[in-house]
Tab-separated table of C-alpha atoms and ligand atoms in Angstrom:
chain	number	residue	atom	x	y	z
A	15	MET	CA	0.000	0.000	0.000
A	16	ILE	CA	1.394	3.374	-0.996
A	17	ALA	CA	1.189	6.080	1.612
A	18	SER	CA	1.758	9.701	0.656
A	19	THR	CA	0.368	13.023	1.774
A	20	LEU	CA	-1.380	13.382	-1.545
A	21	ILE	CA	-3.053	10.002	-1.334
A	22	ASP	CA	-4.077	10.659	2.272
A	23	SER	CA	-5.672	13.992	1.452
A	24	LEU	CA	-7.293	12.574	-1.669
A	25	GLU	CA	-8.723	9.620	0.191
A	26	SER	CA	-10.186	12.016	2.773
A	27	ALA	CA	-11.569	14.293	0.051
A	28	VAL	CA	-13.177	11.369	-1.772
A	29	ALA	CA	-14.651	9.973	1.448
A	30	ALA	CA	-16.111	13.363	2.310
A	31	ARG	CA	-16.977	14.191	-1.334
A	32	ALA	CA	-15.112	17.424	-0.664
A	33	MET	CA	-13.190	19.424	-3.252
A	34	LEU	CA	-9.515	18.681	-3.608
A	35	PRO	CA	-7.145	20.653	-1.413
A	36	ALA	CA	-5.619	22.050	-4.602
A	37	GLU	CA	-8.527	23.827	-6.242
A	38	GLY	CA	-7.158	23.252	-9.743
A	39	GLY	CA	-6.931	19.476	-9.356
A	40	LEU	CA	-3.969	17.334	-8.427
A	41	PRO	CA	-0.709	19.179	-7.697
A	42	GLY	CA	1.758	19.385	-10.569
A	43	ASP	CA	4.293	17.170	-8.825
A	44	CYS	CA	1.962	14.242	-8.120
A	45	SER	CA	3.860	11.066	-8.803
A	46	LYS	CA	3.180	8.192	-11.147
A	47	ALA	CA	2.841	5.944	-8.099
A	48	ASP	CA	0.154	8.211	-6.610
A	49	LEU	CA	-1.807	8.285	-9.847
A	50	LEU	CA	-1.519	4.552	-10.319
A	51	HIS	CA	-2.739	4.012	-6.783
A	52	LEU	CA	-5.660	6.343	-7.428
A	53	TYR	CA	-6.570	4.621	-10.675
A	54	ARG	CA	-6.419	1.147	-9.149
A	55	ARG	CA	-8.337	2.246	-6.077
A	56	SER	CA	-11.102	3.531	-8.348
A	57	ALA	CA	-11.868	-0.039	-9.440
A	58	ASP	CA	-13.933	-0.144	-6.233
A	59	PRO	CA	-17.297	1.422	-7.167
A	60	ALA	CA	-17.720	2.946	-3.698
A	61	PHE	CA	-14.435	4.848	-4.076
A	62	ALA	CA	-15.109	5.595	-7.739
A	63	SER	CA	-18.400	7.324	-7.022
A	64	GLY	CA	-16.638	9.819	-4.711
A	65	LEU	CA	-13.850	10.290	-7.245
A	66	PHE	CA	-16.330	10.863	-10.079
A	67	ASP	CA	-18.150	13.408	-7.949
A	68	ILE	CA	-14.955	15.448	-7.501
A	69	ALA	CA	-13.999	15.066	-11.167
A	70	ALA	CA	-17.450	16.200	-12.337
A	71	ARG	CA	-17.315	19.261	-10.087
A	72	LEU	CA	-13.883	20.132	-11.467
A	73	ARG	CA	-15.350	19.853	-14.995
A	74	ASP	CA	-18.258	22.104	-14.015
A	75	ARG	CA	-15.927	24.651	-12.457
A	76	HIS	CA	-13.481	24.832	-15.358
A	77	LEU	CA	-15.532	23.994	-18.459
A	78	GLY	CA	-19.111	24.597	-17.327
A	79	ARG	CA	-22.110	22.304	-17.772
A	80	ASN	CA	-22.875	22.873	-21.430
A	81	PRO	CA	-21.854	20.132	-23.840
A	82	TRP	CA	-21.108	21.656	-27.244
A	83	TRP	CA	-21.576	20.240	-30.712
A	84	SER	CA	-18.891	19.189	-33.099
A	85	ALA	CA	-18.999	17.011	-36.219
A	86	GLY	CA	-16.627	14.863	-38.240
A	87	ILE	CA	-15.836	14.226	-41.868
A	88	SER	CA	-13.715	11.116	-42.386
A	89	ALA	CA	-11.730	9.645	-45.293
A	90	VAL	CA	-10.425	13.071	-46.340
A	91	THR	CA	-7.081	11.382	-47.085
A	92	ALA	CA	-6.255	7.831	-48.157
A	93	CYS	CA	-4.378	5.599	-45.761
A	94	GLU	CA	-1.127	4.704	-47.517
A	95	LEU	CA	0.401	2.528	-44.806
A	96	GLU	CA	1.663	-0.683	-46.317
A	97	GLU	CA	0.216	-2.822	-43.542
A	98	LEU	CA	-2.963	-1.429	-42.040
A	99	CYS	CA	-3.365	-1.184	-38.272
A	100	THR	CA	-4.831	-4.519	-37.283
A	101	TYR	CA	-7.837	-3.094	-35.405
A	102	CYS	CA	-8.795	-0.606	-38.116
A	103	THR	CA	-11.856	-1.018	-40.297
A	104	PHE	CA	-12.455	2.670	-40.997
A	105	PHE	CA	-9.487	3.257	-43.312
A	106	SER	CA	-10.003	4.225	-46.891
A	107	ARG	CA	-7.478	3.514	-49.647
A	108	LYS	CA	-9.044	6.294	-51.707
A	109	ALA	CA	-9.642	9.819	-50.479
A	110	ALA	CA	-13.032	11.474	-50.841
A	111	SER	CA	-13.172	14.242	-53.442
A	112	ALA	CA	-12.754	17.849	-52.326
A	113	GLU	CA	-16.146	18.569	-53.850
A	114	ASN	CA	-17.874	15.963	-51.646
A	115	ILE	CA	-15.976	17.095	-48.565
A	116	VAL	CA	-17.054	20.710	-49.085
A	117	ALA	CA	-20.658	19.559	-49.688
A	118	ALA	CA	-20.560	17.590	-46.429
A	119	ALA	CA	-19.155	20.622	-44.582
A	120	ARG	CA	-22.010	22.749	-45.959
A	121	ALA	CA	-24.610	20.206	-44.830
A	122	ILE	CA	-23.074	20.062	-41.348
A	123	ALA	CA	-22.979	23.863	-41.083
A	124	GLY	CA	-26.625	23.805	-42.225
A	125	LEU	CA	-27.436	21.894	-39.025
A	126	GLY	CA	-26.049	24.826	-37.032
A	127	ILE	CA	-22.810	23.074	-36.033
A	128	ARG	CA	-19.865	25.496	-35.993
A	129	HIS	CA	-17.003	23.052	-35.420
A	130	LEU	CA	-15.640	20.346	-37.679
A	131	HIS	CA	-12.943	17.668	-37.643
A	132	LEU	CA	-11.422	16.543	-40.894
A	133	SER	CA	-9.914	13.102	-40.456
A	134	GLY	CA	-8.201	10.665	-42.731
A	135	GLY	CA	-5.478	8.091	-43.152
A	136	THR	CA	-1.729	8.336	-43.036
A	137	ARG	CA	0.978	9.200	-45.537
A	138	LEU	CA	4.221	9.376	-43.611
A	139	PRO	CA	6.457	12.274	-44.625
A	140	VAL	CA	9.747	10.727	-45.776
A	141	ASP	CA	12.804	11.673	-43.725
A	142	GLY	CA	15.508	13.478	-45.656
A	143	GLU	CA	13.390	14.063	-48.760
A	144	PRO	CA	11.244	17.037	-49.679
A	145	ALA	CA	8.180	14.815	-49.209
A	146	ASP	CA	5.393	16.715	-47.511
A	147	GLY	CA	3.029	13.949	-46.384
A	148	TYR	CA	-0.447	15.451	-46.582
A	149	ASP	CA	0.532	19.109	-46.017
A	150	ARG	CA	-0.572	20.293	-49.444
A	151	ARG	CA	-3.756	18.217	-49.515
A	152	MET	CA	-4.911	19.588	-46.142
A	153	ILE	CA	-4.023	23.186	-46.994
A	154	GLU	CA	-6.114	22.909	-50.164
A	155	LEU	CA	-9.036	21.270	-48.365
A	156	VAL	CA	-9.088	23.752	-45.502
A	157	THR	CA	-8.931	26.639	-47.980
A	158	ALA	CA	-11.826	25.191	-50.008
A	159	ILE	CA	-13.999	24.683	-46.901
A	160	ARG	CA	-13.150	28.158	-45.582
A	161	GLU	CA	-14.383	29.660	-48.843
A	162	ALA	CA	-17.678	27.763	-48.578
A	163	VAL	CA	-18.655	27.874	-44.907
A	164	ASP	CA	-17.837	29.616	-41.653
A	165	VAL	CA	-16.857	26.802	-39.251
A	166	GLU	CA	-13.923	26.074	-36.977
A	167	ILE	CA	-11.772	23.343	-38.500
A	168	GLU	CA	-9.553	20.744	-36.853
A	169	VAL	CA	-7.319	18.342	-38.760
A	170	ASN	CA	-6.541	14.697	-37.979
A	171	VAL	CA	-4.528	12.866	-40.612
A	172	GLY	CA	-2.286	10.801	-38.382
A	173	PRO	CA	1.423	11.653	-38.460
A	174	SER	CA	1.141	12.970	-42.043
A	175	LEU	CA	2.029	16.620	-41.433
A	176	THR	CA	5.423	18.277	-41.389
A	177	ARG	CA	6.338	21.223	-39.203
A	178	SER	CA	5.803	23.639	-42.092
A	179	GLY	CA	2.415	22.011	-42.738
A	180	VAL	CA	1.424	22.676	-39.129
A	181	ARG	CA	2.589	26.276	-39.477
A	182	ALA	CA	0.627	26.770	-42.708
A	183	LEU	CA	-2.538	25.272	-41.191
A	184	LYS	CA	-2.172	27.550	-38.201
A	185	ASP	CA	-1.895	30.533	-40.544
A	186	LEU	CA	-5.137	29.377	-42.178
A	187	GLY	CA	-6.852	29.471	-38.769
A	188	VAL	CA	-7.077	25.708	-38.153
A	189	SER	CA	-8.047	25.419	-34.497
A	190	ALA	CA	-6.243	22.167	-33.612
A	191	VAL	CA	-4.210	19.314	-35.049
A	192	THR	CA	-4.642	15.762	-33.794
A	193	SER	CA	-1.786	13.425	-33.118
A	194	SER	CA	-3.131	10.245	-31.551
A	195	LEU	CA	-0.582	7.979	-29.970
A	196	GLU	CA	-3.332	5.424	-29.261
A	197	VAL	CA	-0.993	3.370	-27.121
A	198	LEU	CA	2.321	4.620	-25.770
A	199	ASP	CA	3.871	1.211	-25.157
A	200	ALA	CA	6.280	0.695	-28.095
A	201	GLU	CA	5.840	-3.072	-28.266
A	202	LEU	CA	2.035	-2.888	-28.344
A	203	PHE	CA	2.150	-0.038	-30.849
A	204	ALA	CA	4.366	-2.092	-33.184
A	205	ARG	CA	2.140	-5.155	-32.817
A	206	PHE	CA	-1.128	-3.378	-33.665
A	207	LYS	CA	0.234	-0.659	-35.944
A	208	PRO	CA	3.064	-2.421	-37.816
A	209	SER	CA	3.569	0.174	-40.570
A	210	ASP	CA	2.782	3.212	-38.467
A	211	SER	CA	5.357	5.246	-36.579
A	212	LEU	CA	5.059	6.107	-32.897
A	213	SER	CA	8.050	8.414	-33.166
A	214	ALA	CA	6.450	10.320	-36.084
A	215	ARG	CA	3.306	10.774	-33.995
A	216	ILE	CA	5.341	12.073	-31.061
A	217	ARG	CA	7.264	14.337	-33.442
A	218	LEU	CA	3.977	15.832	-34.643
A	219	LEU	CA	3.008	16.568	-31.027
A	220	GLU	CA	6.342	18.338	-30.657
A	221	PHE	CA	5.874	20.353	-33.878
A	222	CYS	CA	2.460	21.490	-32.631
A	223	GLU	CA	3.851	22.397	-29.235
A	224	GLU	CA	6.686	24.400	-30.787
A	225	GLU	CA	4.419	26.133	-33.311
A	226	ARG	CA	1.824	26.875	-30.573
A	227	MET	CA	-0.839	24.894	-32.445
A	228	PRO	CA	-3.538	23.466	-30.127
A	229	ILE	CA	-3.322	19.679	-29.854
A	230	ARG	CA	-5.969	16.993	-29.764
A	231	SER	CA	-4.890	13.467	-28.976
A	232	MET	CA	-6.441	10.061	-28.494
A	233	MET	CA	-5.787	7.042	-26.362
A	234	LEU	CA	-7.074	3.568	-27.126
A	235	VAL	CA	-8.102	1.772	-23.936
A	236	GLY	CA	-8.308	-2.021	-23.825
A	237	LEU	CA	-5.727	-3.042	-26.407
A	238	GLY	CA	-3.743	-5.015	-23.834
A	239	GLU	CA	-1.946	-2.143	-22.117
A	240	THR	CA	-1.377	-2.272	-18.361
A	241	ASP	CA	-2.691	0.174	-15.768
A	242	GLU	CA	0.844	1.523	-15.596
A	243	ASN	CA	0.934	2.089	-19.368
A	244	ARG	CA	-2.291	4.082	-19.129
A	245	ILE	CA	-1.006	6.335	-16.365
A	246	GLU	CA	2.351	6.802	-18.135
A	247	HIS	CA	0.435	7.811	-21.261
A	248	LEU	CA	-1.538	10.475	-19.351
A	249	LEU	CA	1.636	11.809	-17.742
A	250	PHE	CA	3.420	11.857	-21.105
A	251	LEU	CA	0.657	13.907	-22.731
A	252	ARG	CA	0.481	16.272	-19.789
A	253	ARG	CA	3.888	17.688	-20.696
A	254	PHE	CA	2.408	19.311	-23.838
A	255	SER	CA	1.072	22.697	-22.820
A	256	MET	CA	-0.886	22.960	-26.105
A	257	LEU	CA	-2.903	19.799	-25.401
A	258	GLY	CA	-6.522	20.945	-25.273
A	259	HIS	CA	-8.489	17.804	-25.997
A	260	LEU	CA	-7.988	14.139	-25.183
A	261	ARG	CA	-10.395	11.522	-26.483
A	262	LEU	CA	-10.551	7.997	-25.142
A	263	SER	CA	-11.430	5.134	-27.478
A	264	ARG	CA	-12.879	1.937	-26.075
A	265	TYR	CA	-11.323	-1.027	-27.823
A	266	MET	CA	-13.839	-2.815	-29.977
A	267	PRO	CA	-13.004	-5.771	-32.239
A	268	PHE	CA	-14.950	-4.483	-35.226
A	269	PRO	CA	-16.079	-7.262	-37.588
A	270	GLY	CA	-13.362	-8.002	-40.126
A	271	ALA	CA	-10.520	-6.525	-38.065
A	272	ALA	CA	-7.483	-8.791	-37.763
A	273	ALA	CA	-6.672	-7.773	-34.182
A	274	GLY	CA	-9.485	-9.836	-32.626
A	275	GLY	CA	-9.783	-9.695	-28.839
A	276	VAL	CA	-12.704	-8.543	-26.745
A	277	ARG	CA	-14.476	-5.243	-26.357
A	278	CYS	CA	-13.181	-3.123	-23.510
A	279	SER	CA	-15.773	-2.498	-20.819
A	280	PRO	CA	-16.721	1.102	-20.055
A	281	TRP	CA	-15.386	0.887	-16.482
A	282	PRO	CA	-11.604	1.320	-17.034
A	283	LEU	CA	-12.314	4.075	-19.549
A	284	VAL	CA	-14.482	6.210	-17.281
A	285	ARG	CA	-12.130	5.706	-14.345
A	286	LEU	CA	-9.309	6.954	-16.543
A	287	THR	CA	-11.481	9.897	-17.565
A	288	ALA	CA	-11.907	10.846	-13.890
A	289	VAL	CA	-8.168	10.542	-13.192
A	290	ALA	CA	-7.390	12.633	-16.296
A	291	ARG	CA	-9.838	15.299	-15.097
A	292	LEU	CA	-8.086	15.482	-11.732
A	293	LEU	CA	-4.743	15.693	-13.495
A	294	CYS	CA	-5.807	18.275	-16.102
A	295	PRO	CA	-9.004	20.030	-14.962
A	296	THR	CA	-9.365	22.253	-18.047
A	297	LEU	CA	-8.839	19.534	-20.654
A	298	ASP	CA	-11.712	18.649	-22.962
A	299	LEU	CA	-12.113	14.907	-22.361
A	300	GLY	CA	-14.088	13.162	-25.063
A	301	LEU	CA	-15.385	9.772	-26.117
A	302	ALA	CA	-13.921	8.310	-29.318
A	303	ALA	CA	-14.327	5.101	-31.349
A	304	GLY	CA	-15.879	2.103	-29.635
A	305	ASN	CA	-18.100	4.294	-27.454
A	306	ASP	CA	-21.641	5.188	-28.385
A	307	PRO	CA	-24.341	7.515	-27.068
A	308	ASP	CA	-25.248	4.923	-24.414
A	309	ASP	CA	-21.887	5.761	-22.788
A	310	LEU	CA	-22.667	9.462	-22.398
A	311	ALA	CA	-24.280	9.296	-18.945
A	312	LEU	CA	-21.418	7.486	-17.218
A	313	TRP	CA	-18.853	9.644	-19.047
A	314	TRP	CA	-20.547	12.831	-17.860
A	315	LEU	CA	-20.845	11.557	-14.280
A	316	ALA	CA	-17.111	10.729	-14.268
A	317	GLY	CA	-16.076	14.264	-15.230
A	318	GLY	CA	-15.966	13.859	-19.013
A	319	GLY	CA	-16.828	16.818	-21.217
A	320	ASN	CA	-17.653	18.891	-22.965
A	321	GLN	CA	-17.527	18.268	-26.724
A	322	VAL	CA	-20.132	15.915	-28.211
A	323	LEU	CA	-20.356	14.689	-31.806
A	324	GLY	CA	-23.677	15.652	-33.321
A	325	ALA	CA	-23.087	14.665	-36.937
A	326	SER	CA	-20.708	12.707	-39.082
A	327	ALA	CA	-20.186	12.418	-42.809
A	328	SER	CA	-19.819	8.995	-44.328
A	329	MET	CA	-17.726	9.419	-47.460
A	330	LYS	CA	-17.508	5.887	-48.768
A	331	ASP	CA	-20.670	4.055	-47.735
A	332	PRO	CA	-23.962	5.854	-48.315
A	333	ARG	CA	-25.706	3.540	-45.827
A	334	GLY	CA	-23.264	4.750	-43.165
A	335	LYS	CA	-22.773	3.459	-39.656
A	336	ALA	CA	-24.466	6.098	-37.600
A	337	GLY	CA	-27.229	3.909	-36.153
A	338	GLY	CA	-30.972	3.669	-36.683
A	339	GLU	CA	-32.069	6.976	-35.188
A	340	ALA	CA	-29.690	9.235	-37.103
A	341	ARG	CA	-31.274	11.254	-39.888
A	342	ALA	CA	-29.433	10.645	-43.166
A	343	ILE	CA	-28.881	13.722	-45.338
A	344	PRO	CA	-27.598	12.774	-48.816
A	345	VAL	CA	-25.088	15.310	-50.125
A	346	GLY	CA	-23.557	13.470	-53.051
A	347	GLU	CA	-23.576	10.181	-54.869
A	348	ARG	CA	-21.488	8.436	-52.203
A	349	THR	CA	-21.722	10.944	-49.373
A	350	VAL	CA	-24.241	11.083	-46.567
A	351	VAL	CA	-24.281	13.277	-43.461
A	352	HIS	CA	-25.796	11.550	-40.434
A	353	ASP	CA	-27.513	13.917	-38.046
A	354	ASN	CA	-27.378	12.303	-34.612
A	355	MET	CA	-28.324	15.444	-32.681
A	356	PRO	CA	-31.935	14.423	-31.900
A	357	ARG	CA	-30.840	11.217	-30.166
A	358	ILE	CA	-27.937	12.805	-28.306
A	359	SER	CA	-30.055	15.820	-27.323
A	360	ARG	CA	-32.628	13.436	-25.862
A	361	TYR	CA	-29.992	11.542	-23.885
A	362	LEU	CA	-28.411	14.770	-22.638
A	363	GLY	CA	-31.845	16.215	-21.843
A	364	GLU	CA	-32.514	13.267	-19.536
A	365	LEU	CA	-29.369	14.336	-17.641
A	366	GLY	CA	-30.661	17.903	-17.443
A	367	LEU	CA	-28.129	19.087	-20.037
A	368	THR	CA	-28.512	21.152	-23.193
A	369	ALA	CA	-25.833	21.140	-25.870
A	370	VAL	CA	-24.865	24.471	-27.408
A	371	PHE	CA	-23.537	25.285	-30.862
A	372	ALA	CA	-20.785	27.735	-29.983
A	373	PRO	CA	-17.376	26.123	-29.436
A	374	PRO	CA	-15.946	27.406	-26.141
A	375	ARG	CA	-13.182	29.960	-26.105
A	376	SER	CA	-9.948	28.185	-25.304
A	377	THR	CA	-9.306	27.924	-21.579
A	378	PRO	CA	-5.781	28.256	-20.238
A	379	ARG	CA	-4.470	24.863	-19.156
A	380	THR	CA	-4.065	24.352	-15.435
A	381	CYS	CA	-1.986	21.214	-15.454
B	162	SF4	S1	-3.273	4.885	-39.793
B	162	SF4	FE1	-4.060	2.924	-39.007
B	162	SF4	S2	-5.895	3.556	-37.835
B	162	SF4	FE2	-5.404	5.264	-39.207
B	162	SF4	S3	-6.606	4.912	-41.078
B	162	SF4	FE3	-4.582	3.975	-41.423
B	162	SF4	S4	-4.858	1.826	-40.814
B	162	SF4	FE4	-6.583	2.972	-39.925
């Protein structure tokens, strides 16, 4: 059993459902051992409920109680990795056309949503050559969307951007770049992402940090990583002052994926959400792949928030995957926008919450 002043005061705070001694969350020098202890301790539902209560109050204090809408357009770039990541079924070997992407952005803006992620597959910039990965492609796409609609744009094309690409996207007003490590353990990364590059993903985080570009990252929970790996991953990301958004994916063996395995339960993911909230109170903590709207209630109770995905564009399969209740809006021969706002609004409404359209102004990080 680990005994430290931090753990003692945290245990007392959780027992009393009091706020943490440090109003901004855990102190900056909290150790890996303390965090690991906290995470493991939260496996006990009685402890977790007190922890979630503190985490949710920190979220309310720093981010407020209004979820806000975002939307995603996928397959904006082809995945050119030789061997695909073994859990991935959402890759596309062919990018959607700029025309369809702009049409999807228009349809999403027509729903009132003011914030958009453009995501796609990877083309690794080649070291030592003037190869620019997807810099040019993303600059052209962002410019085309900017000319058509007034929305905030984020970009997620894996480790496919160079430093000058990040700089150019920042100049175009892109509000964040994603670099998802998924799993920080090098052996697991190599096993599940054989042609991908962990170091290129870390390098992109560093480019963003140095260019003062806001960062969004993702962590895949349930791939086989240990509790220690998860805590190390959180601590690693915490060093990036530009990190504004962390999304947690819940491992799901999608049909047809080579990785196999079993679906991660929601419990480790929401416990990690609560620990991340205590560590970084002002971080937007979101739900990514493998979660669905049924996970929203537990996520919110554990201190998750505040971005929610209200719509997504399916660029390669007009039938889409958005689920029965989503309203399908055709915008091209192979492009459909799925409006999931009615279902999510209903779920949020049952929690007494109302999602808003305006993305929040960026909050200074307190971790
Ligand atoms: S980089 Fe991996 S996860 Fe991303 S689209 Fe390509 S195969 Fe899928």
